[in-house]
Each structure stands twice: as structure tokens, then as C-alpha cells.
Amino acid sequence: MQDKTIVVGAGMVGLSTAWYLQEIGHEVTVIDRDGVAAGSSWGNAGWLSPGKTIPLANRDLWAYTPTALFDRDAALHVPIPPSPRVVDFGLRFLRHANDKSWDKTMAKLTPMNLDALAAFDEMLDGGVDAWTKKSPFIVAFKNEREAGGFIREVEGAVRHGQEVPFEEVDNPRELVPHLSDNVGLVFRMGNQRYIEPGPFVNALAEAVRRRGGDVRTGVEVRDVSSTRTPVVSLATGERLQADNVVLATGAWLPALARTLGVRTRVQAGRGYSFTVDTGEHPVDYPVYLPAQRLACTPYQGRFRIAGTMEFKSPDAPFAPQRVASMVRHAAEMFDGMDFDHRHDEWVGSRPVTPDGLPLVGATRAPGVYVAGGHGMWGMVLGPASGRALAHLISTGETLDVIRDFDPLR
């Protein structure tokens, strides 16, 4: 008899978990309050970049903190006055902003980084009707001084076992003609890929349906409990029983997981994006502007520009000034893009943990599991997380790849 599993959350992490549970024979129902890819899985840059999947907190954060608090154009922004919850999270986050903690966290992320792309290939080979594209990533700076921190991070990823080809480009405008005269130093980073995130996640949802899964949207979960058998209580009053429940609700995870023993802070790190027309010359490669903290990707014939990290409530309204700030930064680095006629303006809430590690594993409630807390890396790490969690649910064995992601830590 098939195990029945309910997955709460229809983003990349939740749907990947559902797909891998189907691989091992589970009957799966996916529930989401809003819709497939309705949260941070839609408007992000779509980068599958293990070489850039690194701890967010580093030693430079201490010097940057006053900017984050008082500069409204800062890429990392904390609104004044911050809420007590944001202050508490910020203090915990800063404790990890040092070289020792960075290396410790990077060592724990690396095994999953090394698994990440293979998990995508497995889903594509298994019938998910989507694509990933191998591509060099173009990394641009105004000068050498700006590049120091980024180079140090890439070297750190390599030191921990990743292969990240990284070389200076002599004629960068042959690759990206839109780079402005302000750009004085460009690198090309290899062994990375990208996707169109919304279409990919929708294709994943369709694959789950084709294999017999039920994907229910517009359904709000009020509570999850378990003594022996997990019960999911809906806002309609309906109560659903299953053998297992997986919570993959992103920045909203604490609302359901805190009563289940998950005490690690999860703070919404809100990111914004929009797309622009690039005129006669399309941009063929992802472009990263580390100093401006903008991640840019070809997207459906246009160019998506994504960025910022805004520590705020996940349900706070869209803030137009954040997009205006991104436009000012991007306009310094690109020519020939129509920033006055933007499309697809979006904000999404990414689930950030103080120690920079995801939350993947069992809660204290029998049969209830968590898959979340990936910060900016839910897109690239979602399939590998889902595969490892499905193995844990099926066998009771915690694989090394998620051993350090214990939700009860």
C-alpha cells in the first residue's frame, strides 16, 4: 500500500520533494495558499550556480551594516525602525559574519552544492518538460577594488572542493555589448547554468500531476499536528490525514513549524526583480554585478534584473523605491537598455536563517518534516534537498548531504 504524503508549498523546494517522493512510490498531494511558484520561485534570477551558493554572512557585513540601516538605496536594506524580530534576527546573523563561521558554513553547504545539478538532470530525464542551460556567467566590476570580496568568495568555494573556472575577459563587450564605459574589469565564471524559474516550476508541477499527484492551490493551511498520524487542518475546516507531511512554505515556515520544535529563526529576505528590453542586441549570458548586488539573466526574450535583500515582513507591500534603486545601480553598468519601460515588477520573500544553512529533516512531531530555510539558494538546492528528504522519509536514514541541516538544531 502506498504511503500518502502531503506537501505544503508549491515552490521549487516543495514540488521537488513531491516529485522525488513519487519516485519512491508515494501518493502525493501538494497544497499551496496562492499558487504554483507564487512566492520566491517565480521572479528570481533562475541561477543554478553552485559556485555562488555561499554563506550570506561574511566579514564585510560589519562595515556594511550602517549602510544597510541608513542608505535607502542600499542593496541590503533594513527599514528604520526595524521590528524587534528583525533586530533579533540581525544580531544572530551578525554572529556568523566572520571568516571562521563562513568556512564552517561553506563546508556544510558544499556536499549539497556538488549534488545540485545532477538532481536537476535526474528530474529532466524523468519527464519534467523543461530545460536548464549551461552558460558562462559574466561578472562585472568598475575596478579591481570592487572585485576583491567576490574573488575571495570564489576562492573559498574552490578551497572547499568545488570546481569554479574563473578567468578575466580581455574583450567583455564582445560577450555583452551593453556593458557601459563604467565597467573596467570583467571575469567569466564557468560550470554554472540557469533556468527560467516560473516556467520550470510550473513544468515540475505538471509532471507531478501527470504521475498521479494532486496539486491544490488557493488552499490555506491553518495548522499541522501529529501524535501518531499527521493531520493538516485547512482554513475551510477540512482536516486531512496522511502518513507524512512536508512543510515547504518558505519565509512563512515559522507559522506552522514553530509548534513542532523548529526554533531556528527564519527571516524574510525580500528580493525584487523586473525585466527590460535590450534593443537590437539580446543579452545571451547571465551577468552578475557583485558591487551592486544585481543578478541578471536572459528571460523570454528580455533581460531580468534581480536583486536586493530587504529584511521585512514576508507580507509587506511592494516597495517601488527598491526597484528605483536597482534601476539607478543597473543604469551605471549597462547602456542600451530601456529602464523606463519595465515589465514583470515583482517582490518575493526568501527564507533566510541566521547561520546560513537550510532546514531539511524531521520535526518533533511524528511524520512531519521540514524543507526550507535555503535563503537565496532555494532554486538551485531545491531538487537536491527534495531528493535527500524523500530518502529520509522512505528509509529513516539521514544522508550526509543534509546531516547539518537538522531543523531542530
Short mmCIF file of C-alpha atoms in Angstrom, two decimals:
data_model
loop_
_atom_site.label_atom_id
_atom_site.label_comp_id
_atom_site.label_asym_id
_atom_site.label_seq_id
_atom_site.Cartn_x
_atom_site.Cartn_y
_atom_site.Cartn_z
CA MET A 1 0.00 0.00 0.00
CA GLN A 2 1.32 3.44 -0.96
CA ASP A 3 2.31 5.94 1.70
CA LYS A 4 0.27 9.14 1.47
CA THR A 5 2.26 12.37 1.82
CA ILE A 6 1.02 15.95 1.89
CA VAL A 7 3.49 18.66 0.85
CA VAL A 8 2.56 22.18 1.96
CA GLY A 9 4.09 24.64 -0.51
CA ALA A 10 4.17 24.59 -4.32
CA GLY A 11 7.51 26.28 -4.96
CA MET A 12 10.70 24.67 -6.22
CA VAL A 13 11.53 23.03 -2.88
CA GLY A 14 8.06 21.62 -2.20
CA LEU A 15 7.43 20.36 -5.73
CA SER A 16 10.90 18.82 -5.99
CA THR A 17 10.24 16.94 -2.76
CA ALA A 18 6.88 15.78 -4.12
CA TRP A 19 8.47 14.60 -7.37
CA TYR A 20 11.15 12.59 -5.57
CA LEU A 21 8.57 11.10 -3.21
CA GLN A 22 6.68 9.89 -6.25
CA GLU A 23 9.91 8.30 -7.46
CA ILE A 24 9.83 6.03 -4.43
CA GLY A 25 6.13 5.25 -4.70
CA HIS A 26 4.35 7.80 -2.50
CA GLU A 27 0.87 9.10 -3.27
CA VAL A 28 1.39 12.86 -3.11
CA THR A 29 -0.86 15.87 -2.54
CA VAL A 30 0.66 19.35 -2.80
CA ILE A 31 -1.19 22.27 -1.18
CA ASP A 32 -0.47 25.97 -1.61
CA ARG A 33 -2.24 29.06 -0.32
CA ASP A 34 -1.68 31.05 -3.50
CA GLY A 35 -0.47 29.03 -6.48
CA VAL A 36 2.38 27.20 -8.16
CA ALA A 37 5.58 29.26 -7.99
CA ALA A 38 3.61 32.08 -6.36
CA GLY A 39 6.41 33.01 -3.91
CA SER A 40 10.14 33.42 -4.37
CA SER A 41 10.20 30.66 -7.00
CA TRP A 42 8.80 32.95 -9.69
CA GLY A 43 10.72 36.21 -10.01
CA ASN A 44 14.25 35.25 -9.01
CA ALA A 45 17.25 35.23 -11.36
CA GLY A 46 16.95 31.49 -12.06
CA TRP A 47 20.62 30.83 -11.40
CA LEU A 48 21.76 27.24 -10.96
CA SER A 49 25.14 28.38 -9.71
CA PRO A 50 26.72 26.11 -7.09
CA GLY A 51 29.90 28.21 -7.36
CA LYS A 52 27.93 31.16 -5.98
CA THR A 53 25.92 29.20 -3.40
CA ILE A 54 27.83 30.52 -0.43
CA PRO A 55 27.10 31.86 3.07
CA LEU A 56 25.44 35.28 3.03
CA ALA A 57 27.12 36.47 6.22
CA ASN A 58 30.79 37.36 5.81
CA ARG A 59 33.30 39.66 7.46
CA ASP A 60 32.36 42.58 5.14
CA LEU A 61 28.90 42.69 6.70
CA TRP A 62 30.13 44.59 9.76
CA ALA A 63 31.31 47.53 7.69
CA TYR A 64 28.18 47.39 5.56
CA THR A 65 25.67 47.43 8.44
CA PRO A 66 25.44 51.26 8.78
CA THR A 67 24.78 51.45 5.03
CA ALA A 68 22.04 48.83 5.31
CA LEU A 69 20.35 50.85 8.06
CA PHE A 70 20.67 54.40 6.77
CA ASP A 71 21.06 54.29 2.98
CA ARG A 72 17.67 53.81 1.30
CA ASP A 73 19.45 52.73 -1.90
CA ALA A 74 21.50 50.02 -0.18
CA ALA A 75 21.23 46.59 -1.78
CA LEU A 76 20.95 45.04 1.71
CA HIS A 77 18.30 47.14 3.40
CA VAL A 78 16.80 47.13 6.89
CA PRO A 79 13.90 49.60 7.22
CA ILE A 80 14.11 52.06 10.13
CA PRO A 81 12.99 51.41 12.77
CA PRO A 82 13.44 47.65 12.47
CA SER A 83 10.95 45.44 14.26
CA PRO A 84 12.12 43.59 17.39
CA ARG A 85 12.01 40.35 15.41
CA VAL A 86 14.29 41.77 12.70
CA VAL A 87 16.69 43.12 15.35
CA ASP A 88 16.86 39.71 17.00
CA PHE A 89 17.50 38.03 13.67
CA GLY A 90 20.10 40.63 12.70
CA LEU A 91 22.12 40.08 15.86
CA ARG A 92 22.09 36.31 15.32
CA PHE A 93 23.05 36.81 11.67
CA LEU A 94 25.99 39.09 12.57
CA ARG A 95 27.43 36.44 14.88
CA HIS A 96 28.24 34.43 11.75
CA ALA A 97 29.85 37.35 9.89
CA ASN A 98 33.46 36.23 10.31
CA ASP A 99 35.91 34.05 8.42
CA LYS A 100 35.69 31.10 10.81
CA SER A 101 31.90 30.88 10.58
CA TRP A 102 31.99 31.42 6.82
CA ASP A 103 34.32 28.46 6.34
CA LYS A 104 32.29 26.30 8.72
CA THR A 105 29.05 27.05 6.87
CA MET A 106 30.65 26.65 3.44
CA ALA A 107 31.95 23.21 4.41
CA LYS A 108 28.40 22.17 5.33
CA LEU A 109 26.86 23.57 2.13
CA THR A 110 29.42 22.07 -0.24
CA PRO A 111 28.13 18.44 -0.34
CA MET A 112 24.70 19.65 -1.47
CA ASN A 113 26.26 22.14 -3.91
CA LEU A 114 28.08 19.22 -5.51
CA ASP A 115 24.78 17.28 -5.81
CA ALA A 116 22.70 20.18 -7.07
CA LEU A 117 22.97 19.98 -10.87
CA ALA A 118 22.73 16.19 -11.00
CA ALA A 119 19.36 16.39 -9.24
CA PHE A 120 18.08 18.70 -11.98
CA ASP A 121 19.32 16.31 -14.65
CA GLU A 122 17.53 13.43 -12.90
CA MET A 123 14.21 15.31 -12.95
CA LEU A 124 14.61 16.29 -16.60
CA ASP A 125 15.49 12.70 -17.55
CA GLY A 126 12.47 11.57 -15.52
CA GLY A 127 9.97 13.54 -17.58
CA VAL A 128 9.93 17.15 -16.33
CA ASP A 129 9.32 19.07 -19.57
CA ALA A 130 11.71 21.96 -19.00
CA TRP A 131 15.35 22.89 -19.58
CA THR A 132 18.50 24.08 -17.88
CA LYS A 133 21.07 25.98 -19.90
CA LYS A 134 24.82 25.72 -19.41
CA SER A 135 26.35 29.14 -19.75
CA PRO A 136 29.31 31.19 -18.63
CA PHE A 137 28.37 33.83 -16.09
CA ILE A 138 29.76 37.30 -16.82
CA VAL A 139 30.90 39.06 -13.63
CA ALA A 140 31.48 42.82 -14.00
CA PHE A 141 33.11 45.47 -11.81
CA LYS A 142 34.05 49.11 -12.13
CA ASN A 143 37.57 48.44 -10.90
CA GLU A 144 39.87 45.97 -9.11
CA ARG A 145 38.99 47.31 -5.68
CA GLU A 146 35.36 46.27 -6.13
CA ALA A 147 36.37 42.76 -7.16
CA GLY A 148 38.32 41.76 -4.05
CA GLY A 149 35.46 40.39 -1.96
CA PHE A 150 33.93 38.40 -4.79
CA ILE A 151 37.24 36.81 -5.77
CA ARG A 152 37.79 35.84 -2.15
CA GLU A 153 34.37 34.13 -2.07
CA VAL A 154 35.02 32.13 -5.24
CA GLU A 155 38.41 31.08 -3.92
CA GLY A 156 36.63 29.95 -0.76
CA ALA A 157 34.22 27.78 -2.74
CA VAL A 158 37.16 26.22 -4.59
CA ARG A 159 39.03 25.67 -1.33
CA HIS A 160 36.08 23.66 -0.06
CA GLY A 161 36.04 21.33 -3.04
CA GLN A 162 34.08 22.95 -5.88
CA GLU A 163 35.40 23.40 -9.39
CA VAL A 164 34.71 27.00 -10.43
CA PRO A 165 36.63 28.09 -13.56
CA PHE A 166 37.20 31.83 -13.25
CA GLU A 167 39.17 33.98 -15.69
CA GLU A 168 39.47 37.62 -16.67
CA VAL A 169 37.94 38.59 -20.03
CA ASP A 170 40.00 40.86 -22.28
CA ASN A 171 37.17 41.95 -24.59
CA PRO A 172 34.00 41.71 -22.47
CA ARG A 173 31.79 43.75 -24.81
CA GLU A 174 32.11 41.02 -27.40
CA LEU A 175 30.14 38.89 -24.92
CA VAL A 176 27.84 41.61 -23.53
CA PRO A 177 27.74 44.69 -25.80
CA HIS A 178 25.56 46.54 -23.28
CA LEU A 179 28.29 46.91 -20.66
CA SER A 180 28.88 50.62 -20.09
CA ASP A 181 32.16 52.51 -20.02
CA ASN A 182 31.96 52.41 -16.21
CA VAL A 183 32.84 48.70 -16.36
CA GLY A 184 36.59 48.31 -16.09
CA LEU A 185 37.06 44.68 -15.06
CA VAL A 186 35.17 41.57 -16.19
CA PHE A 187 35.50 37.87 -15.38
CA ARG A 188 33.91 34.77 -16.86
CA MET A 189 32.79 32.07 -14.43
CA GLY A 190 32.17 28.54 -15.74
CA ASN A 191 30.39 25.32 -14.64
CA GLN A 192 27.10 27.11 -13.97
CA ARG A 193 23.61 27.01 -15.50
CA TYR A 194 20.38 28.98 -15.50
CA ILE A 195 16.66 28.41 -16.00
CA GLU A 196 13.50 30.44 -16.45
CA PRO A 197 12.26 29.84 -12.90
CA GLY A 198 8.49 30.32 -13.17
CA PRO A 199 8.10 28.16 -16.28
CA PHE A 200 10.41 25.49 -14.82
CA VAL A 201 8.44 25.21 -11.57
CA ASN A 202 5.14 25.09 -13.46
CA ALA A 203 6.54 22.27 -15.61
CA LEU A 204 7.55 20.47 -12.44
CA ALA A 205 4.02 20.84 -11.06
CA GLU A 206 2.62 19.43 -14.30
CA ALA A 207 5.00 16.46 -14.06
CA VAL A 208 3.75 15.75 -10.52
CA ARG A 209 0.16 15.84 -11.82
CA ARG A 210 0.92 13.53 -14.76
CA ARG A 211 2.27 10.95 -12.34
CA GLY A 212 -0.96 10.98 -10.35
CA GLY A 213 -0.21 13.72 -7.82
CA ASP A 214 -2.85 16.21 -6.72
CA VAL A 215 -1.73 19.88 -6.75
CA ARG A 216 -4.28 22.01 -4.92
CA THR A 217 -3.92 25.80 -4.95
CA GLY A 218 -5.90 28.51 -3.20
CA VAL A 219 -5.96 26.32 -0.08
CA GLU A 220 -4.76 27.79 3.21
CA VAL A 221 -3.31 25.55 5.91
CA ARG A 222 -4.04 26.73 9.45
CA ASP A 223 -2.28 24.04 11.48
CA VAL A 224 -0.30 20.83 11.29
CA SER A 225 -0.28 18.43 14.21
CA SER A 226 0.67 14.86 14.89
CA THR A 227 0.53 12.36 17.72
CA ARG A 228 0.79 9.18 15.68
CA THR A 229 -0.71 10.27 12.34
CA PRO A 230 -0.14 13.78 10.92
CA VAL A 231 -3.22 15.94 10.45
CA VAL A 232 -3.36 19.07 8.26
CA SER A 233 -6.11 21.50 9.24
CA LEU A 234 -7.34 23.83 6.49
CA ALA A 235 -8.94 27.26 6.79
CA THR A 236 -12.15 25.71 5.44
CA GLY A 237 -12.37 23.45 8.48
CA GLU A 238 -11.37 20.37 6.50
CA ARG A 239 -8.87 18.04 8.16
CA LEU A 240 -6.58 15.92 6.01
CA GLN A 241 -4.76 12.86 7.31
CA ALA A 242 -1.59 11.43 5.78
CA ASP A 243 1.30 9.16 6.61
CA ASN A 244 3.72 12.07 6.22
CA VAL A 245 3.59 15.85 5.91
CA VAL A 246 6.33 18.09 4.50
CA LEU A 247 6.34 21.82 5.27
CA ALA A 248 7.94 23.76 2.41
CA THR A 249 6.39 27.18 2.93
CA GLY A 250 9.48 29.35 2.52
CA ALA A 251 9.54 32.56 4.53
CA TRP A 252 6.21 31.62 6.13
CA LEU A 253 7.66 28.44 7.64
CA PRO A 254 7.60 29.60 11.31
CA ALA A 255 3.81 29.95 11.29
CA LEU A 256 3.43 26.17 11.06
CA ALA A 257 6.78 24.80 12.19
CA ARG A 258 7.40 26.59 15.49
CA THR A 259 4.91 24.47 17.42
CA LEU A 260 6.67 21.37 16.02
CA GLY A 261 10.01 22.13 17.66
CA VAL A 262 11.63 24.18 14.86
CA ARG A 263 13.16 27.10 16.76
CA THR A 264 15.69 28.41 14.24
CA ARG A 265 14.78 31.91 13.13
CA VAL A 266 13.55 32.24 9.56
CA GLN A 267 13.54 35.83 8.34
CA ALA A 268 12.10 37.03 5.05
CA GLY A 269 14.88 38.41 2.88
CA ARG A 270 12.77 40.08 0.23
CA GLY A 271 14.15 40.26 -3.29
CA TYR A 272 12.86 42.34 -6.21
CA SER A 273 13.06 41.91 -9.96
CA PHE A 274 11.86 43.31 -13.28
CA THR A 275 12.55 42.73 -16.96
CA VAL A 276 13.70 45.21 -19.62
CA ASP A 277 14.08 45.32 -23.37
CA THR A 278 17.67 45.30 -24.64
CA GLY A 279 17.04 46.71 -28.11
CA GLU A 280 18.60 45.18 -31.20
CA HIS A 281 21.11 43.09 -29.27
CA PRO A 282 19.83 40.47 -26.84
CA VAL A 283 21.96 39.56 -23.85
CA ASP A 284 22.97 35.93 -24.25
CA TYR A 285 24.55 35.28 -20.85
CA PRO A 286 23.75 35.82 -17.18
CA VAL A 287 25.52 38.89 -15.81
CA TYR A 288 26.42 39.42 -12.17
CA LEU A 289 27.19 42.83 -10.69
CA PRO A 290 28.52 41.98 -7.21
CA ALA A 291 29.12 45.55 -6.02
CA GLN A 292 25.57 46.50 -6.98
CA ARG A 293 24.29 43.06 -5.85
CA LEU A 294 22.32 42.57 -9.06
CA ALA A 295 21.85 39.19 -10.74
CA CYS A 296 20.73 39.45 -14.36
CA THR A 297 19.50 36.71 -16.69
CA PRO A 298 18.08 36.31 -20.21
CA TYR A 299 14.35 35.73 -19.76
CA GLN A 300 11.78 35.11 -22.51
CA GLY A 301 13.43 37.48 -24.98
CA ARG A 302 14.05 40.18 -22.39
CA PHE A 303 16.57 40.68 -19.58
CA ARG A 304 15.58 40.03 -15.97
CA ILE A 305 17.35 42.12 -13.33
CA ALA A 306 17.00 40.76 -9.81
CA GLY A 307 18.49 41.89 -6.54
CA THR A 308 18.30 43.47 -3.10
CA MET A 309 17.89 41.84 0.28
CA GLU A 310 15.21 43.60 2.30
CA PHE A 311 14.68 42.30 5.85
CA LYS A 312 10.99 42.90 6.38
CA SER A 313 7.71 41.02 6.92
CA PRO A 314 7.10 38.50 4.12
CA ASP A 315 3.64 40.02 3.60
CA ALA A 316 4.77 43.66 3.45
CA PRO A 317 3.60 45.52 0.33
CA PHE A 318 5.72 46.02 -2.78
CA ALA A 319 8.11 48.96 -2.30
CA PRO A 320 8.62 50.88 -5.60
CA GLN A 321 11.67 52.67 -4.20
CA ARG A 322 13.56 49.38 -4.10
CA VAL A 323 13.10 48.95 -7.85
CA ALA A 324 14.04 52.58 -8.42
CA SER A 325 17.27 51.96 -6.53
CA MET A 326 18.02 48.88 -8.62
CA VAL A 327 17.45 50.89 -11.81
CA ARG A 328 19.92 53.56 -10.70
CA HIS A 329 22.58 50.95 -9.99
CA ALA A 330 21.95 49.00 -13.20
CA ALA A 331 21.97 52.14 -15.37
CA GLU A 332 25.54 52.82 -14.27
CA MET A 333 26.70 49.47 -15.60
CA PHE A 334 24.58 48.96 -18.74
CA ASP A 335 23.90 51.00 -21.88
CA GLY A 336 21.14 50.49 -24.42
CA MET A 337 18.51 49.06 -22.06
CA ASP A 338 15.05 50.57 -21.74
CA PHE A 339 14.80 51.07 -17.99
CA ASP A 340 11.83 53.44 -18.38
CA HIS A 341 9.52 50.68 -19.66
CA ARG A 342 9.88 47.84 -17.19
CA HIS A 343 7.80 44.67 -17.14
CA ASP A 344 7.15 41.94 -14.57
CA GLU A 345 7.98 44.02 -11.50
CA TRP A 346 7.95 41.61 -8.58
CA VAL A 347 8.85 41.09 -4.94
CA GLY A 348 9.34 37.71 -3.29
CA SER A 349 10.29 36.64 0.20
CA ARG A 350 13.28 34.31 0.56
CA PRO A 351 13.66 32.33 3.83
CA VAL A 352 16.97 33.29 5.47
CA THR A 353 18.40 31.55 8.55
CA PRO A 354 20.95 33.18 10.91
CA ASP A 355 23.61 30.52 10.28
CA GLY A 356 23.08 30.38 6.52
CA LEU A 357 22.10 26.71 6.50
CA PRO A 358 18.80 25.25 5.26
CA LEU A 359 16.30 23.40 7.44
CA VAL A 360 15.76 19.93 5.96
CA GLY A 361 14.67 16.98 8.07
CA ALA A 362 12.29 15.72 10.72
CA THR A 363 10.46 17.79 13.33
CA ARG A 364 9.48 16.58 16.80
CA ALA A 365 6.04 15.62 15.52
CA PRO A 366 5.89 12.03 14.16
CA GLY A 367 5.70 12.00 10.38
CA VAL A 368 6.13 15.76 9.94
CA TYR A 369 9.17 17.13 8.10
CA VAL A 370 10.56 20.49 7.05
CA ALA A 371 12.20 21.57 3.79
CA GLY A 372 13.12 25.24 3.79
CA GLY A 373 15.39 27.99 5.00
CA HIS A 374 17.52 27.99 1.84
CA GLY A 375 17.86 31.77 1.73
CA MET A 376 18.78 32.85 -1.80
CA TRP A 377 19.57 29.29 -2.84
CA GLY A 378 16.20 27.52 -2.84
CA MET A 379 16.12 27.39 -6.63
CA VAL A 380 19.47 25.67 -7.08
CA LEU A 381 19.31 23.47 -3.95
CA GLY A 382 15.60 22.60 -4.07
CA PRO A 383 15.86 19.37 -6.09
CA ALA A 384 18.85 18.03 -4.14
CA SER A 385 17.06 18.85 -0.87
CA GLY A 386 13.91 17.13 -2.08
CA ARG A 387 15.81 14.01 -3.10
CA ALA A 388 17.57 13.72 0.26
CA LEU A 389 14.38 14.38 2.23
CA ALA A 390 12.44 11.80 0.23
CA HIS A 391 15.16 9.27 1.10
CA LEU A 392 14.87 10.16 4.80
CA ILE A 393 11.07 9.82 4.76
CA SER A 394 11.25 6.48 2.95
CA THR A 395 14.10 4.83 4.83
CA GLY A 396 14.64 6.76 8.07
CA GLU A 397 18.26 7.37 7.02
CA THR A 398 19.65 10.90 7.08
CA LEU A 399 22.12 11.27 4.23
CA ASP A 400 25.34 13.17 4.85
CA VAL A 401 24.25 15.85 2.38
CA ILE A 402 21.56 17.11 4.83
CA ARG A 403 23.04 15.95 8.13
CA ASP A 404 23.99 19.52 9.11
CA PHE A 405 20.57 20.91 8.13
CA ASP A 406 18.69 19.46 11.11
CA PRO A 407 15.58 21.64 11.68
CA LEU A 408 15.82 21.03 15.44
CA ARG A 409 19.36 22.42 15.80
#
